Coordinates of C-alpha atoms in Angstrom, one line a residue:
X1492 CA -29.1 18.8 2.9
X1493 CA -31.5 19.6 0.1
X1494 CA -28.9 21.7 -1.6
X1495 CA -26.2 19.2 -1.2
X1496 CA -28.2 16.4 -2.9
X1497 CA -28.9 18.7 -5.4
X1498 CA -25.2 19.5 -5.9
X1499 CA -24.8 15.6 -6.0
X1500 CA -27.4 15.4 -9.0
X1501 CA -25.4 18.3 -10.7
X1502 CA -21.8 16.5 -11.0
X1503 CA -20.7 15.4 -14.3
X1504 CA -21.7 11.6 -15.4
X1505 CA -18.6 9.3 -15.1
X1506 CA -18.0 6.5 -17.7
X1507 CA -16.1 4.1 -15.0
X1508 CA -18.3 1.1 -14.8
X1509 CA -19.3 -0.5 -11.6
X1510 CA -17.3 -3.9 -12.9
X1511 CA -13.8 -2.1 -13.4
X1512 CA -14.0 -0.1 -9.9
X1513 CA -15.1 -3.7 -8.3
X1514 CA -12.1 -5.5 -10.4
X1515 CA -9.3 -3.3 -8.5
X1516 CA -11.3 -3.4 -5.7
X1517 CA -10.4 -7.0 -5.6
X1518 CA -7.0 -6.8 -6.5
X1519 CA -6.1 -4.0 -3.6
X1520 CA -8.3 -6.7 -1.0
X1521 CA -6.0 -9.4 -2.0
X1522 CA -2.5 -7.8 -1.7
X1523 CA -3.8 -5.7 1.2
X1524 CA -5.1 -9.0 2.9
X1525 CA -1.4 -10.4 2.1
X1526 CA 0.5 -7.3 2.9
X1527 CA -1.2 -6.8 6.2
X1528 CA -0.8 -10.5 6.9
X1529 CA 2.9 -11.0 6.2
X1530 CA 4.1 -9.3 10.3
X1531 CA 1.6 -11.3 11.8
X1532 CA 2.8 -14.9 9.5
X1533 CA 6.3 -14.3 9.8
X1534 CA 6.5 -13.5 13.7
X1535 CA 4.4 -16.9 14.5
X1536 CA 6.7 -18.7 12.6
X1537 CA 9.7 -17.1 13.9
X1538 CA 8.2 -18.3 17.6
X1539 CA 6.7 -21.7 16.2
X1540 CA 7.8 -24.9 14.8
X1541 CA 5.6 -27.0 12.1
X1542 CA 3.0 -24.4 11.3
X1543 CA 0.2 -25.3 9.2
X1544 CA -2.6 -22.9 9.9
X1545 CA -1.9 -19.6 11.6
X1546 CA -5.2 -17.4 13.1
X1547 CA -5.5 -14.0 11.3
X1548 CA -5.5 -12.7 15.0
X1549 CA -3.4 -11.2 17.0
X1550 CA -5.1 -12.4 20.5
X1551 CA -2.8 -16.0 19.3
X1552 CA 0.3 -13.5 20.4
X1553 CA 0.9 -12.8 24.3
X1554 CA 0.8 -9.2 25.6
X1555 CA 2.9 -6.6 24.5
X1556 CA 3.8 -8.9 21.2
X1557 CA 0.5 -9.1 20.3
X1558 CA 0.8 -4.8 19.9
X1559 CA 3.3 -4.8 18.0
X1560 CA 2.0 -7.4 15.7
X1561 CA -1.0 -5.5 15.4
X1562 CA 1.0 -2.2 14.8
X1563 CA 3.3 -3.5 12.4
X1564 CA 0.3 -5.1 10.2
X1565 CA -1.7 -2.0 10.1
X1566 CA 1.3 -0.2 9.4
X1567 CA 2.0 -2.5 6.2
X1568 CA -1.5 -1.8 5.2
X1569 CA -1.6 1.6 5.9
X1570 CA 1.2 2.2 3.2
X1571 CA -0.5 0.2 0.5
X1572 CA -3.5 1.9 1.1
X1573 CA -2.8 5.1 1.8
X1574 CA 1.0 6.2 0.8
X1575 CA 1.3 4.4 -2.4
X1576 CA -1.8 5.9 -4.0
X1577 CA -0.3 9.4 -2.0
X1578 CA 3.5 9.2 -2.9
X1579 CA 4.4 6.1 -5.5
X1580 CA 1.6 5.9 -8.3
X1581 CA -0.1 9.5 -7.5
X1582 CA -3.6 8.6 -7.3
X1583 CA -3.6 4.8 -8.2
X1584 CA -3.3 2.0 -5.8
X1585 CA -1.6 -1.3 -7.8
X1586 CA -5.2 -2.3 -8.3
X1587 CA -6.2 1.1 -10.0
X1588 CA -3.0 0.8 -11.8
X1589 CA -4.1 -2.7 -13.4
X1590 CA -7.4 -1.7 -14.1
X1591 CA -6.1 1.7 -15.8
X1592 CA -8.3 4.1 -13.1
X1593 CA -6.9 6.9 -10.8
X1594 CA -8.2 9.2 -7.7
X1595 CA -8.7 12.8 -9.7
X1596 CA -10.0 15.6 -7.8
X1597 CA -13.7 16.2 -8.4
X1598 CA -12.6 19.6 -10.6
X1599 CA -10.5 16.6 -13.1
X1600 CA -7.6 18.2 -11.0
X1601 CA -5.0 16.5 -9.8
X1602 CA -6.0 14.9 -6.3
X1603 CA -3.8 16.2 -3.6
X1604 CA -2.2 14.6 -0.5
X1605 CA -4.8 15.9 1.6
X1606 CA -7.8 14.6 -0.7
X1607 CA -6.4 11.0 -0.7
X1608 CA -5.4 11.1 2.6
X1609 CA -8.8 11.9 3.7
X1610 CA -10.0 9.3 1.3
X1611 CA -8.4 6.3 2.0
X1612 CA -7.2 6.8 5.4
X1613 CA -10.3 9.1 7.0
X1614 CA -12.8 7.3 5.6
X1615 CA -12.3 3.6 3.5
X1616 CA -9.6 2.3 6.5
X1617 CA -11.4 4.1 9.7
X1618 CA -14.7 4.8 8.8
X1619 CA -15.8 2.0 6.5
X1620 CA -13.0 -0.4 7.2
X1621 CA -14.8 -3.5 7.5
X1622 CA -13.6 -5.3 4.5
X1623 CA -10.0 -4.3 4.9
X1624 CA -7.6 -6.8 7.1
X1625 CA -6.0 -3.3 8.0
X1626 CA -9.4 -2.2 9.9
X1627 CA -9.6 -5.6 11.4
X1628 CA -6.0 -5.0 12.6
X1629 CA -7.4 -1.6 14.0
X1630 CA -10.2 -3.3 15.5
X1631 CA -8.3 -5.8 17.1
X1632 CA -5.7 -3.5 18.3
X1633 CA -8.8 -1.4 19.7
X1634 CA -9.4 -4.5 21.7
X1635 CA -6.5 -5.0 23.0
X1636 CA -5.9 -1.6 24.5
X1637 CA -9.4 -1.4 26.0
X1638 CA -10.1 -4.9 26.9
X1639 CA -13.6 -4.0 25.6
X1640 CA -14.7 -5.8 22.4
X1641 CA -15.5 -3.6 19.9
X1642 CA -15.0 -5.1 16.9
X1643 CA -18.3 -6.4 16.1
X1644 CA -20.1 -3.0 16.5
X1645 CA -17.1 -1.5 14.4
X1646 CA -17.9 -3.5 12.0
X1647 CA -21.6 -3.5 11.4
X1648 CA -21.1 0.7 11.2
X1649 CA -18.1 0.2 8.8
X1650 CA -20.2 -2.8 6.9
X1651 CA -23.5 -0.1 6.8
X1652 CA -21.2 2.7 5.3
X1653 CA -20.0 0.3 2.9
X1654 CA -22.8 -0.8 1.4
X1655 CA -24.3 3.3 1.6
X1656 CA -20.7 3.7 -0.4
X1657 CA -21.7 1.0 -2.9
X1658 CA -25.4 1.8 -3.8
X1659 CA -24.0 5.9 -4.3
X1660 CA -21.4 4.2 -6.9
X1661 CA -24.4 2.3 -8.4
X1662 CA -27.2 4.7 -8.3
X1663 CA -25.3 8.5 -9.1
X1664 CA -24.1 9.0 -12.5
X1665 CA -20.8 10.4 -10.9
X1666 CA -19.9 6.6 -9.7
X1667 CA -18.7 8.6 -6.4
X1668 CA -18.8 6.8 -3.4
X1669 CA -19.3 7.9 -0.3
X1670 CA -15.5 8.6 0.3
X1671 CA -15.1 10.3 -2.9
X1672 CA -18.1 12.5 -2.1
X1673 CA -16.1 13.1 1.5
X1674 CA -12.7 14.1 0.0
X1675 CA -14.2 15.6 -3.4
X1676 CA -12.4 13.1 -5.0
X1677 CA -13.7 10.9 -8.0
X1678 CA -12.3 7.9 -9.9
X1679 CA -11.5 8.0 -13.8
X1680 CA -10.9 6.2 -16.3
X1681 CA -6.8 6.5 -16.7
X1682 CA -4.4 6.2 -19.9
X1683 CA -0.7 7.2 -19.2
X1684 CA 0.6 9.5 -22.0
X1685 CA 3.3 7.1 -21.9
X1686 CA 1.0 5.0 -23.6
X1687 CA -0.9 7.1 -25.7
X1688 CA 1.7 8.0 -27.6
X1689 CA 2.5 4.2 -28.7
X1690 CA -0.8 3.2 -29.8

């Protein structure tokens, strides 16, 4: 432990300030909170007439529907979270994109597959989760195979690795959160060359 906190202290200082990590922080919330909404909004309309307010839950949905729902949500988030940054921008979720950062190996390699798969799949959607409308999918599709509610203990561990996640990007020159520090990933400042070469 001693030596791992003391390879903590040794990584390089990163000039990505707390304000621009939260800014595409809020920007991936919103679209995934949208994205992972859209199954659930477009099925209860499909099966009701003169909707006004529709339940971000899929216990409004009668068994095996309500699955499926929760499936197809999750699934929606899982590829804004996890394969767009893998596949489609290579490191950089929309929000990253916007607020010019990018997943980079902790080396300043390229991050691979594995590294932001075990980033924002492993850890931010499983493990910490609790601000994501994909986790509360997950919990609620937990629930619904179990019959056991889970989600409010999910969620206070997820919430508690969160905020352990935050005060590491506050308090460690690195800026690496706990998932970073997981997948040996960290996030950079980021400047196409596209763009470089026009200004």
């Amino acid at each position: 432990m001693k030596e791992f906190i003391i390879k903590l202290k040794l990584d390089k200082p990163n000039d990505v300030g707390f304000l621009r990590r939260s800014v595409a922080y809020i920007i991936d919330w919103y679209i995934g909170v949208v994205l992972a909404s859209l199954p659930l909004i477009i099925i209860y309309m499909i099966n009701n007439d003169n909707v006004t307010i529709i339940p971000q839950n899929i216990e409004i949905f009668k068994y095996p529907l309500n699955i499926i729902v929760g499936l197809l949500s999750f699934m929606v988030a899982v590829f804004y979270y996890v394969l767009v940054p893998m596949y489609i921008y290579e490191g950089q979720t929309l929000g990253k994109k916007i607020a010019s950062l990018k997943i980079m190996s902790n080396d300043n390699l390229k991050a691979s597959r594995r590294q932001v798969f075990i980033r924002q799949f492993v850890v931010i959607l499983l493990l910490e989760g609790s601000l994501f409308t994909a986790s509360d999918m997950l919990h609620q599709l937990l629930n619904a195979f179990t019959g056991v509610n889970l989600t409010k203990v999910y969620s206070s561990i997820g919430l508690f690795i969160t905020v352990i996640s935050i005060a590491l990007v506050i308090l460690l020159k690195s800026r690496r959160a706990l998932h970073d520090i997981i997948a040996d990933t960290k996030v950079v400042k980021y400047i196409p060359q596209s763009k470089l070469a026009t200004v």
